[in-house]
Amino acid sequence: MMGSFSVKPVKVGICGLGTVGGGTFNVLKRNAEEIARRAGRGIEVAQIAARRPNPKCETGSTPITADIFDVANNPEIDVVIELIGGYTLAHELVLKAIENGKHVVTANKALIAVHGNEIFAKAREKGVIVAFEAAVAGGIPVIKAIREGLAANRINWLAGIINGTGNFILTEMREKGRAFADVLKEAQALGYAEADPTFDVEGIDAAHKLTILASIAFGIPLQFDKAYTEGITKLTTADVNYAEALGYRIKHLGVARRTDKGIELRVHPTLIPADRLIANVNGVMNAVMVNGDAAGSTLFYGAGAGMEPTASSVVADLVDVVRVLTTDPENRVPHLAFQPDALSDHPILPIDACESAYYLRIQAKDHPGVLAQVATILSERGINIESIMQMEVEEHDGLVPMILVTHRVLESRIIEAIAALEALDDVVGNVVRIRVEQLN
Ligand code: HSE
């Protein structure tokens, strides 16, 4: 039964009526009563800014403007929901809304990863909230889980499949042998992909999200420019199959790990043991594993993109904003989980200084002694081999694929070893290298 709320409803303005904007409007309308019972107050969409209508959204009599700044400047509006995406206009819109004393909810990972430090400083100055749960992993409340649920822990590492489009492509390629470009087109049609899909397939979108997760996990400022990013465009079906034969799955993983020297912040294709839960996260689904010293490993799983899953996180943020509107601004949950004057300057490590195990595929001529030369190059550099698999001679080129998995080693050392391997007379072309994470 609906409670009786003596206070007036909170008025919100939605900027952007695309996939997420449309979903947010629909969820707010459909679940209005239940949401009000949770928030303690009604929530009214008082204005929408959209360049065109969304056929999946019945906006009825809600006023619509084509200018997003009408919303930011509307004195009636308490909360601006930024769902236009991108770095430029969204940045201006959010700063304008904050300047006008409005709270902000955004799903914009690029904006937060790149301009978050500035936006949060402005928000603190003006005493308003900026909430961004929907920016990472769509419908999974992973920011809340790390920032609040795991607040007791010293986080050691986290690893996630945090781009739904990329995971959808890898899954369809592996399970159905579909072509990359064809699956990408489908992901675009389903509204999963970014406006510029290279953000998905080159790992930029995942690096935005990983940057945010790392700051919240380790209490460091947002440093997107230091994230290492490698996409999935160069992955071949051959490597997917060899990985399977070794008992691994290839996933596009974001990894943030605390070490004594600094923090590893990297996005790249990764071999994961096939029996790990996260290796079996398929399609557009996302999953984030977080390892803390008290809780151990936890896994958060759910839809990482799409209309209503992302709207679920936007509306959850909105409910939080409505709840804290009545509390002391000094006692709000800090943006990056740690108090702003308590962020650490623990550095982000350059990729050369990061450690990982590696899968190597070498195309060798079918001569005696090649395997011994390969083993010597690795052992001279202190690289321990975990497994090795030599395949039959390939009919089409007469070469022998040699597949190796190493133990953990510094990136700089494997790069040196790969250069030595590629210089061998009996090795043809480039050595394929994919990182391996055991996640245990
Ligand atoms: N393009 C993103 C993805 C949307 O595929 O995960 C959700 O952030």
Tab-separated table of C-alpha atoms and ligand atoms in Angstrom:
chain	number	residue	atom	x	y	z
A	1	MET	CA	0.000	0.000	0.000
A	2	MET	CA	1.228	3.461	-0.887
A	3	GLY	CA	2.454	5.410	2.125
A	4	SER	CA	1.329	9.005	2.538
A	5	PHE	CA	4.281	11.327	1.982
A	6	SER	CA	3.897	14.759	3.452
A	7	VAL	CA	6.815	16.180	1.453
A	8	LYS	CA	6.507	17.260	-2.169
A	9	PRO	CA	7.843	14.888	-4.844
A	10	VAL	CA	11.408	15.353	-5.994
A	11	LYS	CA	11.457	16.763	-9.524
A	12	VAL	CA	13.897	15.285	-11.955
A	13	GLY	CA	14.899	16.113	-15.518
A	14	ILE	CA	16.075	13.392	-17.910
A	15	CYS	CA	18.638	14.515	-20.495
A	16	GLY	CA	18.764	12.030	-23.352
A	17	LEU	CA	15.923	9.692	-24.314
A	18	GLY	CA	17.930	6.974	-26.047
A	19	THR	CA	18.305	3.405	-24.807
A	20	VAL	CA	19.066	4.258	-21.173
A	21	GLY	CA	16.965	7.445	-21.015
A	22	GLY	CA	13.934	5.619	-22.412
A	23	GLY	CA	14.477	2.732	-19.992
A	24	THR	CA	14.782	5.120	-17.045
A	25	PHE	CA	11.556	6.923	-17.930
A	26	ASN	CA	9.696	3.616	-18.324
A	27	VAL	CA	10.982	2.115	-15.040
A	28	LEU	CA	10.191	5.319	-13.114
A	29	LYS	CA	6.669	5.331	-14.521
A	30	ARG	CA	5.966	1.601	-14.187
A	31	ASN	CA	7.325	1.241	-10.655
A	32	ALA	CA	6.447	4.737	-9.414
A	33	GLU	CA	4.521	3.564	-6.371
A	34	GLU	CA	7.083	1.030	-5.196
A	35	ILE	CA	9.966	3.438	-5.834
A	36	ALA	CA	8.244	6.138	-3.784
A	37	ARG	CA	7.733	3.661	-0.939
A	38	ARG	CA	11.459	2.894	-1.001
A	39	ALA	CA	12.623	6.497	-1.370
A	40	GLY	CA	10.195	7.932	1.161
A	41	ARG	CA	9.067	10.494	-1.408
A	42	GLY	CA	7.522	10.564	-4.859
A	43	ILE	CA	9.720	11.164	-7.914
A	44	GLU	CA	8.302	13.197	-10.771
A	45	VAL	CA	9.892	13.500	-14.216
A	46	ALA	CA	9.294	17.232	-14.680
A	47	GLN	CA	11.151	17.656	-17.977
A	48	ILE	CA	12.892	15.636	-20.671
A	49	ALA	CA	15.536	16.884	-23.084
A	50	ALA	CA	15.568	14.879	-26.292
A	51	ARG	CA	16.298	15.595	-29.928
A	52	ARG	CA	13.785	12.986	-31.074
A	53	PRO	CA	11.055	10.865	-29.464
A	54	ASN	CA	11.820	7.303	-28.407
A	55	PRO	CA	9.176	4.940	-29.850
A	56	LYS	CA	9.672	2.615	-26.859
A	57	CYS	CA	8.672	5.359	-24.449
A	58	GLU	CA	5.215	6.890	-23.844
A	59	THR	CA	6.158	10.299	-22.456
A	60	GLY	CA	2.528	11.547	-22.383
A	61	SER	CA	2.249	15.092	-21.063
A	62	THR	CA	5.815	15.358	-19.719
A	63	PRO	CA	7.328	18.591	-21.115
A	64	ILE	CA	10.041	17.928	-23.702
A	65	THR	CA	12.742	20.341	-24.827
A	66	ALA	CA	15.425	19.898	-27.486
A	67	ASP	CA	17.972	21.789	-25.358
A	68	ILE	CA	19.623	19.902	-22.502
A	69	PHE	CA	20.608	23.182	-20.829
A	70	ASP	CA	16.897	24.027	-20.400
A	71	VAL	CA	16.886	21.160	-17.893
A	72	ALA	CA	20.105	22.231	-16.144
A	73	ASN	CA	18.714	25.782	-15.817
A	74	ASN	CA	15.154	24.813	-14.886
A	75	PRO	CA	14.601	26.165	-11.332
A	76	GLU	CA	11.907	23.534	-10.712
A	77	ILE	CA	14.305	20.628	-11.140
A	78	ASP	CA	16.173	19.104	-8.191
A	79	VAL	CA	18.039	16.287	-9.966
A	80	VAL	CA	19.480	16.214	-13.488
A	81	ILE	CA	19.850	12.750	-14.990
A	82	GLU	CA	22.580	12.905	-17.629
A	83	LEU	CA	22.104	10.162	-20.218
A	84	ILE	CA	23.424	11.786	-23.380
A	85	GLY	CA	26.870	10.149	-23.226
A	86	GLY	CA	30.173	11.484	-24.572
A	87	TYR	CA	32.819	13.679	-22.972
A	88	THR	CA	32.077	17.184	-24.223
A	89	LEU	CA	28.451	18.304	-24.024
A	90	ALA	CA	27.829	15.971	-21.093
A	91	HIS	CA	30.747	17.586	-19.245
A	92	GLU	CA	29.312	21.085	-19.788
A	93	LEU	CA	25.823	19.913	-18.841
A	94	VAL	CA	26.927	18.280	-15.585
A	95	LEU	CA	29.048	21.285	-14.554
A	96	LYS	CA	26.145	23.622	-15.324
A	97	ALA	CA	23.712	21.486	-13.309
A	98	ILE	CA	26.133	21.430	-10.341
A	99	GLU	CA	26.698	25.175	-10.600
A	100	ASN	CA	22.928	25.593	-10.400
A	101	GLY	CA	22.869	23.531	-7.202
A	102	LYS	CA	21.304	20.430	-8.746
A	103	HIS	CA	22.151	16.850	-7.885
A	104	VAL	CA	23.304	14.723	-10.790
A	105	VAL	CA	22.819	11.069	-11.707
A	106	THR	CA	24.790	9.833	-14.703
A	107	ALA	CA	25.451	6.588	-16.556
A	108	ASN	CA	28.418	8.145	-18.356
A	109	LYS	CA	31.597	6.148	-17.681
A	110	ALA	CA	33.706	8.148	-20.158
A	111	LEU	CA	32.713	11.367	-18.409
A	112	ILE	CA	33.452	10.066	-14.907
A	113	ALA	CA	36.715	8.303	-15.863
A	114	VAL	CA	38.077	11.367	-17.663
A	115	HIS	CA	36.526	14.354	-15.830
A	116	GLY	CA	35.399	12.764	-12.559
A	117	ASN	CA	38.049	14.359	-10.328
A	118	GLU	CA	36.990	17.843	-11.484
A	119	ILE	CA	33.268	17.045	-11.309
A	120	PHE	CA	33.495	15.644	-7.763
A	121	ALA	CA	35.482	18.664	-6.552
A	122	LYS	CA	32.811	20.987	-7.979
A	123	ALA	CA	30.045	18.865	-6.449
A	124	ARG	CA	31.676	19.042	-2.991
A	125	GLU	CA	32.056	22.799	-3.349
A	126	LYS	CA	28.356	23.156	-4.123
A	127	GLY	CA	27.216	20.467	-1.649
A	128	VAL	CA	25.426	18.382	-4.282
A	129	ILE	CA	25.500	14.660	-5.039
A	130	VAL	CA	26.892	13.104	-8.210
A	131	ALA	CA	25.906	9.434	-8.494
A	132	PHE	CA	27.148	7.085	-11.213
A	133	GLU	CA	26.273	3.453	-10.433
A	134	ALA	CA	25.024	2.911	-14.008
A	135	ALA	CA	28.427	3.895	-15.400
A	136	VAL	CA	29.924	0.494	-14.564
A	137	ALA	CA	28.482	-2.905	-15.450
A	138	GLY	CA	24.920	-1.768	-16.313
A	139	GLY	CA	22.455	-3.379	-13.921
A	140	ILE	CA	24.994	-4.785	-11.435
A	141	PRO	CA	25.215	-2.645	-8.282
A	142	VAL	CA	28.971	-3.146	-8.132
A	143	ILE	CA	29.920	0.406	-7.155
A	144	LYS	CA	27.641	0.225	-4.149
A	145	ALA	CA	28.983	-3.230	-3.329
A	146	ILE	CA	32.613	-2.082	-3.307
A	147	ARG	CA	32.067	1.402	-1.885
A	148	GLU	CA	29.708	0.342	0.893
A	149	GLY	CA	29.329	-3.437	1.130
A	150	LEU	CA	33.080	-4.138	1.136
A	151	ALA	CA	34.109	-1.016	3.079
A	152	ALA	CA	35.807	-3.143	5.758
A	153	ASN	CA	38.271	-4.672	3.317
A	154	ARG	CA	41.691	-3.872	2.005
A	155	ILE	CA	40.971	-4.748	-1.632
A	156	ASN	CA	43.792	-6.793	-3.175
A	157	TRP	CA	42.557	-7.028	-6.748
A	158	LEU	CA	39.523	-6.985	-8.941
A	159	ALA	CA	38.956	-8.429	-12.378
A	160	GLY	CA	35.921	-8.010	-14.567
A	161	ILE	CA	34.190	-8.644	-17.820
A	162	ILE	CA	32.887	-5.104	-18.054
A	163	ASN	CA	32.044	-4.639	-21.704
A	164	GLY	CA	28.889	-6.456	-22.757
A	165	THR	CA	29.417	-5.906	-26.474
A	166	GLY	CA	32.904	-7.431	-26.431
A	167	ASN	CA	31.736	-10.396	-24.365
A	168	PHE	CA	28.769	-10.909	-26.688
A	169	ILE	CA	31.120	-10.943	-29.701
A	170	LEU	CA	33.585	-13.383	-28.085
A	171	THR	CA	30.761	-15.686	-27.007
A	172	GLU	CA	29.087	-15.791	-30.431
A	173	MET	CA	32.456	-16.357	-32.124
A	174	ARG	CA	33.334	-19.213	-29.776
A	175	GLU	CA	29.947	-20.911	-29.580
A	176	LYS	CA	28.611	-20.376	-33.088
A	177	GLY	CA	31.727	-19.621	-35.116
A	178	ARG	CA	30.137	-16.324	-36.233
A	179	ALA	CA	32.196	-13.581	-37.857
A	180	PHE	CA	33.326	-10.625	-35.734
A	181	ALA	CA	31.745	-7.892	-37.898
A	182	ASP	CA	28.404	-9.689	-38.101
A	183	VAL	CA	28.097	-10.043	-34.303
A	184	LEU	CA	29.150	-6.437	-33.769
A	185	LYS	CA	26.322	-5.311	-36.068
A	186	GLU	CA	23.845	-7.302	-33.981
A	187	ALA	CA	25.201	-5.769	-30.749
A	188	GLN	CA	24.676	-2.321	-32.256
A	189	ALA	CA	21.108	-3.170	-33.276
A	190	LEU	CA	20.382	-4.417	-29.732
A	191	GLY	CA	21.575	-1.096	-28.276
A	192	TYR	CA	24.582	-2.604	-26.435
A	193	ALA	CA	27.407	-0.951	-28.371
A	194	GLU	CA	28.763	2.542	-27.809
A	195	ALA	CA	28.055	5.276	-30.395
A	196	ASP	CA	31.613	4.598	-31.566
A	197	PRO	CA	31.894	0.788	-31.348
A	198	THR	CA	35.708	0.917	-31.421
A	199	PHE	CA	35.327	1.970	-27.761
A	200	ASP	CA	33.888	-1.509	-27.129
A	201	VAL	CA	36.187	-3.657	-29.236
A	202	GLU	CA	39.422	-1.772	-28.474
A	203	GLY	CA	38.823	-1.885	-24.724
A	204	ILE	CA	38.394	1.867	-24.181
A	205	ASP	CA	34.922	1.492	-22.676
A	206	ALA	CA	36.196	-1.252	-20.360
A	207	ALA	CA	39.183	0.938	-19.395
A	208	HIS	CA	36.793	3.773	-18.463
A	209	LYS	CA	34.908	1.405	-16.174
A	210	LEU	CA	38.049	-0.193	-14.747
A	211	THR	CA	39.462	3.251	-13.933
A	212	ILE	CA	36.353	3.978	-11.867
A	213	LEU	CA	36.417	0.599	-10.109
A	214	ALA	CA	40.115	0.921	-9.258
A	215	SER	CA	39.638	4.338	-7.675
A	216	ILE	CA	36.803	3.053	-5.546
A	217	ALA	CA	38.673	-0.104	-4.598
A	218	PHE	CA	42.038	1.455	-3.743
A	219	GLY	CA	41.200	5.057	-2.850
A	220	ILE	CA	43.192	6.724	-5.624
A	221	PRO	CA	42.193	9.586	-7.936
A	222	LEU	CA	40.745	8.653	-11.339
A	223	GLN	CA	43.616	8.166	-13.814
A	224	PHE	CA	42.179	6.914	-17.099
A	225	ASP	CA	45.215	8.134	-19.064
A	226	LYS	CA	47.397	5.563	-17.261
A	227	ALA	CA	45.236	2.531	-18.040
A	228	TYR	CA	46.725	0.003	-20.452
A	229	THR	CA	44.266	-0.997	-23.157
A	230	GLU	CA	44.338	-3.822	-25.662
A	231	GLY	CA	41.269	-4.809	-27.735
A	232	ILE	CA	39.833	-8.055	-29.054
A	233	THR	CA	40.113	-7.345	-32.767
A	234	LYS	CA	43.264	-9.408	-33.247
A	235	LEU	CA	41.965	-12.571	-31.565
A	236	THR	CA	41.775	-15.561	-33.895
A	237	THR	CA	39.608	-18.678	-33.761
A	238	ALA	CA	42.837	-20.730	-33.664
A	239	ASP	CA	43.886	-19.158	-30.335
A	240	VAL	CA	40.355	-19.536	-28.932
A	241	ASN	CA	40.547	-23.276	-29.777
A	242	TYR	CA	44.103	-23.822	-28.488
A	243	ALA	CA	43.159	-22.072	-25.254
A	244	GLU	CA	40.202	-24.448	-24.902
A	245	ALA	CA	42.479	-27.443	-25.474
A	246	LEU	CA	44.655	-26.203	-22.577
A	247	GLY	CA	41.611	-25.862	-20.309
A	248	TYR	CA	41.163	-22.081	-20.629
A	249	ARG	CA	38.616	-19.578	-22.021
A	250	ILE	CA	39.625	-16.273	-23.551
A	251	LYS	CA	37.801	-13.301	-22.069
A	252	HIS	CA	38.311	-9.562	-22.473
A	253	LEU	CA	39.197	-8.723	-18.900
A	254	GLY	CA	39.837	-5.542	-16.942
A	255	VAL	CA	42.315	-6.195	-14.135
A	256	ALA	CA	43.231	-3.827	-11.293
A	257	ARG	CA	45.731	-5.211	-8.812
A	258	ARG	CA	47.464	-3.627	-5.844
A	259	THR	CA	51.193	-4.361	-5.592
A	260	ASP	CA	53.855	-2.859	-3.315
A	261	LYS	CA	55.253	-0.831	-6.204
A	262	GLY	CA	51.960	0.475	-7.503
A	263	ILE	CA	48.663	-0.444	-9.072
A	264	GLU	CA	48.259	-2.505	-12.216
A	265	LEU	CA	45.438	-1.118	-14.350
A	266	ARG	CA	45.020	-3.076	-17.555
A	267	VAL	CA	42.412	-4.245	-20.061
A	268	HIS	CA	43.293	-7.036	-22.484
A	269	PRO	CA	42.228	-10.443	-23.785
A	270	THR	CA	43.019	-12.976	-21.048
A	271	LEU	CA	43.050	-16.743	-20.686
A	272	ILE	CA	41.079	-17.788	-17.597
A	273	PRO	CA	40.844	-21.397	-16.335
A	274	ALA	CA	37.618	-22.730	-17.879
A	275	ASP	CA	36.282	-23.921	-14.512
A	276	ARG	CA	36.209	-20.435	-12.937
A	277	LEU	CA	32.676	-19.011	-12.691
A	278	ILE	CA	33.761	-15.842	-14.470
A	279	ALA	CA	35.040	-17.851	-17.457
A	280	ASN	CA	31.452	-18.962	-17.988
A	281	VAL	CA	29.956	-15.481	-18.135
A	282	ASN	CA	28.603	-15.283	-21.664
A	283	GLY	CA	26.771	-13.001	-24.077
A	284	VAL	CA	26.102	-9.434	-22.966
A	285	MET	CA	26.432	-10.433	-19.307
A	286	ASN	CA	29.093	-8.752	-17.163
A	287	ALA	CA	30.791	-10.000	-14.019
A	288	VAL	CA	33.221	-8.429	-11.596
A	289	MET	CA	35.334	-10.435	-9.150
A	290	VAL	CA	36.594	-8.503	-6.162
A	291	ASN	CA	39.167	-9.934	-3.778
A	292	GLY	CA	39.328	-8.332	-0.343
A	293	ASP	CA	41.409	-9.354	2.658
A	294	ALA	CA	38.375	-9.942	4.867
A	295	ALA	CA	35.646	-11.120	2.494
A	296	GLY	CA	37.930	-13.134	0.194
A	297	SER	CA	36.727	-13.370	-3.400
A	298	THR	CA	33.240	-12.142	-4.262
A	299	LEU	CA	31.610	-12.216	-7.695
A	300	PHE	CA	29.002	-9.794	-8.991
A	301	TYR	CA	27.123	-10.890	-12.096
A	302	GLY	CA	24.385	-9.449	-14.266
A	303	ALA	CA	23.406	-7.657	-17.452
A	304	GLY	CA	26.124	-5.166	-18.344
A	305	ALA	CA	24.192	-3.138	-20.871
A	306	GLY	CA	20.702	-2.629	-22.214
A	307	MET	CA	17.673	-0.440	-21.657
A	308	GLU	CA	16.207	-1.557	-18.340
A	309	PRO	CA	19.255	-3.146	-16.641
A	310	THR	CA	21.086	0.178	-16.938
A	311	ALA	CA	17.919	2.054	-15.960
A	312	SER	CA	17.787	-0.102	-12.825
A	313	SER	CA	21.090	1.409	-11.665
A	314	VAL	CA	20.109	4.952	-12.678
A	315	VAL	CA	16.892	4.724	-10.663
A	316	ALA	CA	18.706	3.147	-7.683
A	317	ASP	CA	21.013	6.176	-7.639
A	318	LEU	CA	18.015	8.448	-7.850
A	319	VAL	CA	16.456	6.723	-4.844
A	320	ASP	CA	19.751	7.223	-2.942
A	321	VAL	CA	19.745	10.907	-3.854
A	322	VAL	CA	16.163	11.307	-2.704
A	323	ARG	CA	16.980	9.561	0.578
A	324	VAL	CA	20.037	11.652	1.368
A	325	LEU	CA	18.401	14.942	0.446
A	326	THR	CA	17.371	15.107	4.068
A	327	THR	CA	20.732	14.153	5.608
A	328	ASP	CA	23.811	16.120	6.534
A	329	PRO	CA	25.935	16.732	3.378
A	330	GLU	CA	29.133	16.001	5.344
A	331	ASN	CA	27.962	12.481	6.008
A	332	ARG	CA	27.282	11.275	2.516
A	333	VAL	CA	29.082	8.299	0.982
A	334	PRO	CA	32.186	9.812	-0.695
A	335	HIS	CA	32.310	9.667	-4.524
A	336	LEU	CA	35.412	7.475	-4.645
A	337	ALA	CA	34.567	5.565	-1.454
A	338	PHE	CA	37.438	7.173	0.488
A	339	GLN	CA	37.257	10.681	1.948
A	340	PRO	CA	38.529	13.171	-0.663
A	341	ASP	CA	41.426	14.337	1.527
A	342	ALA	CA	42.412	10.727	2.215
A	343	LEU	CA	43.042	9.537	-1.344
A	344	SER	CA	46.423	7.859	-1.757
A	345	ASP	CA	49.134	8.635	-4.293
A	346	HIS	CA	50.039	4.972	-4.787
A	347	PRO	CA	51.127	5.114	-8.456
A	348	ILE	CA	49.544	3.319	-11.406
A	349	LEU	CA	52.227	1.047	-12.854
A	350	PRO	CA	53.203	1.303	-16.527
A	351	ILE	CA	52.385	-1.950	-18.339
A	352	ASP	CA	56.121	-2.907	-18.480
A	353	ALA	CA	56.129	-3.202	-14.722
A	354	CYS	CA	52.976	-5.357	-14.555
A	355	GLU	CA	53.191	-9.089	-13.950
A	356	SER	CA	51.175	-11.789	-15.678
A	357	ALA	CA	51.373	-15.344	-16.933
A	358	TYR	CA	51.331	-15.672	-20.724
A	359	TYR	CA	49.980	-17.901	-23.465
A	360	LEU	CA	52.404	-17.903	-26.397
A	361	ARG	CA	51.770	-19.335	-29.861
A	362	ILE	CA	54.838	-19.807	-31.985
A	363	GLN	CA	54.723	-20.849	-35.646
A	364	ALA	CA	57.900	-22.911	-36.169
A	365	LYS	CA	59.513	-24.777	-39.018
A	366	ASP	CA	59.436	-28.539	-38.582
A	367	HIS	CA	63.154	-28.898	-37.729
A	368	PRO	CA	64.871	-30.776	-34.891
A	369	GLY	CA	65.979	-28.674	-31.939
A	370	VAL	CA	63.447	-25.806	-32.263
A	371	LEU	CA	61.713	-26.698	-29.036
A	372	ALA	CA	65.073	-26.773	-27.229
A	373	GLN	CA	65.964	-23.290	-28.545
A	374	VAL	CA	62.574	-21.955	-27.421
A	375	ALA	CA	63.014	-23.485	-23.958
A	376	THR	CA	66.543	-22.038	-23.686
A	377	ILE	CA	65.404	-18.500	-24.545
A	378	LEU	CA	62.730	-18.684	-21.876
A	379	SER	CA	64.893	-20.285	-19.189
A	380	GLU	CA	67.754	-17.809	-19.770
A	381	ARG	CA	65.293	-15.079	-18.820
A	382	GLY	CA	64.004	-16.911	-15.782
A	383	ILE	CA	60.631	-17.618	-17.422
A	384	ASN	CA	59.071	-20.781	-16.076
A	385	ILE	CA	56.933	-22.849	-18.470
A	386	GLU	CA	53.688	-24.190	-17.004
A	387	SER	CA	52.529	-26.211	-20.026
A	388	ILE	CA	53.551	-26.821	-23.579
A	389	MET	CA	51.683	-28.323	-26.500
A	390	GLN	CA	53.169	-29.024	-29.912
A	391	MET	CA	50.580	-29.505	-32.644
A	392	GLU	CA	50.718	-31.461	-35.913
A	393	VAL	CA	52.338	-29.841	-38.942
A	394	GLU	CA	49.752	-27.561	-40.600
A	395	GLU	CA	49.057	-28.706	-44.157
A	396	HIS	CA	48.603	-25.226	-45.606
A	397	ASP	CA	51.992	-23.812	-44.566
A	398	GLY	CA	54.060	-26.778	-43.331
A	399	LEU	CA	54.567	-25.007	-39.978
A	400	VAL	CA	54.172	-26.444	-36.488
A	401	PRO	CA	52.138	-24.408	-33.975
A	402	MET	CA	53.812	-24.552	-30.545
A	403	ILE	CA	51.613	-23.431	-27.663
A	404	LEU	CA	53.145	-22.521	-24.296
A	405	VAL	CA	51.721	-21.214	-21.057
A	406	THR	CA	54.242	-19.542	-18.736
A	407	HIS	CA	54.179	-18.795	-15.037
A	408	ARG	CA	53.882	-15.158	-13.941
A	409	VAL	CA	56.607	-12.902	-15.262
A	410	LEU	CA	57.234	-9.178	-15.718
A	411	GLU	CA	55.830	-7.781	-18.982
A	412	SER	CA	59.220	-6.282	-19.889
A	413	ARG	CA	60.819	-9.712	-19.616
A	414	ILE	CA	58.296	-11.487	-21.839
A	415	ILE	CA	58.638	-8.748	-24.456
A	416	GLU	CA	62.396	-9.342	-24.484
A	417	ALA	CA	61.893	-13.119	-24.790
A	418	ILE	CA	59.375	-12.701	-27.623
A	419	ALA	CA	61.862	-10.558	-29.545
A	420	ALA	CA	64.504	-13.305	-29.138
A	421	LEU	CA	62.015	-15.992	-30.221
A	422	GLU	CA	60.982	-14.024	-33.298
A	423	ALA	CA	64.672	-13.639	-34.239
A	424	LEU	CA	65.147	-17.442	-34.448
A	425	ASP	CA	65.608	-18.700	-38.026
A	426	ASP	CA	63.086	-21.465	-37.414
A	427	VAL	CA	60.338	-19.195	-36.074
A	428	VAL	CA	58.063	-17.678	-38.701
A	429	GLY	CA	56.110	-14.421	-38.243
A	430	ASN	CA	55.085	-12.887	-34.943
A	431	VAL	CA	54.624	-14.778	-31.712
A	432	VAL	CA	51.021	-14.469	-30.520
A	433	ARG	CA	50.875	-13.444	-26.858
A	434	ILE	CA	47.785	-13.417	-24.635
A	435	ARG	CA	47.874	-12.886	-20.881
A	436	VAL	CA	46.660	-15.579	-18.466
A	437	GLU	CA	45.045	-14.899	-15.078
A	438	GLN	CA	44.307	-17.719	-12.631
A	439	LEU	CA	42.082	-15.451	-10.502
A	440	ASN	CA	42.726	-17.359	-7.320
B	1	HSE	N1	28.824	-0.429	-24.724
B	1	HSE	C1	28.728	-0.808	-23.368
B	1	HSE	C2	28.853	-2.325	-23.275
B	1	HSE	C3	27.405	-0.355	-22.800
B	1	HSE	O1	28.733	-3.001	-24.290
B	1	HSE	O2	29.131	-2.838	-22.200
B	1	HSE	C4	27.316	-0.450	-21.319
B	1	HSE	O3	28.239	0.386	-20.689
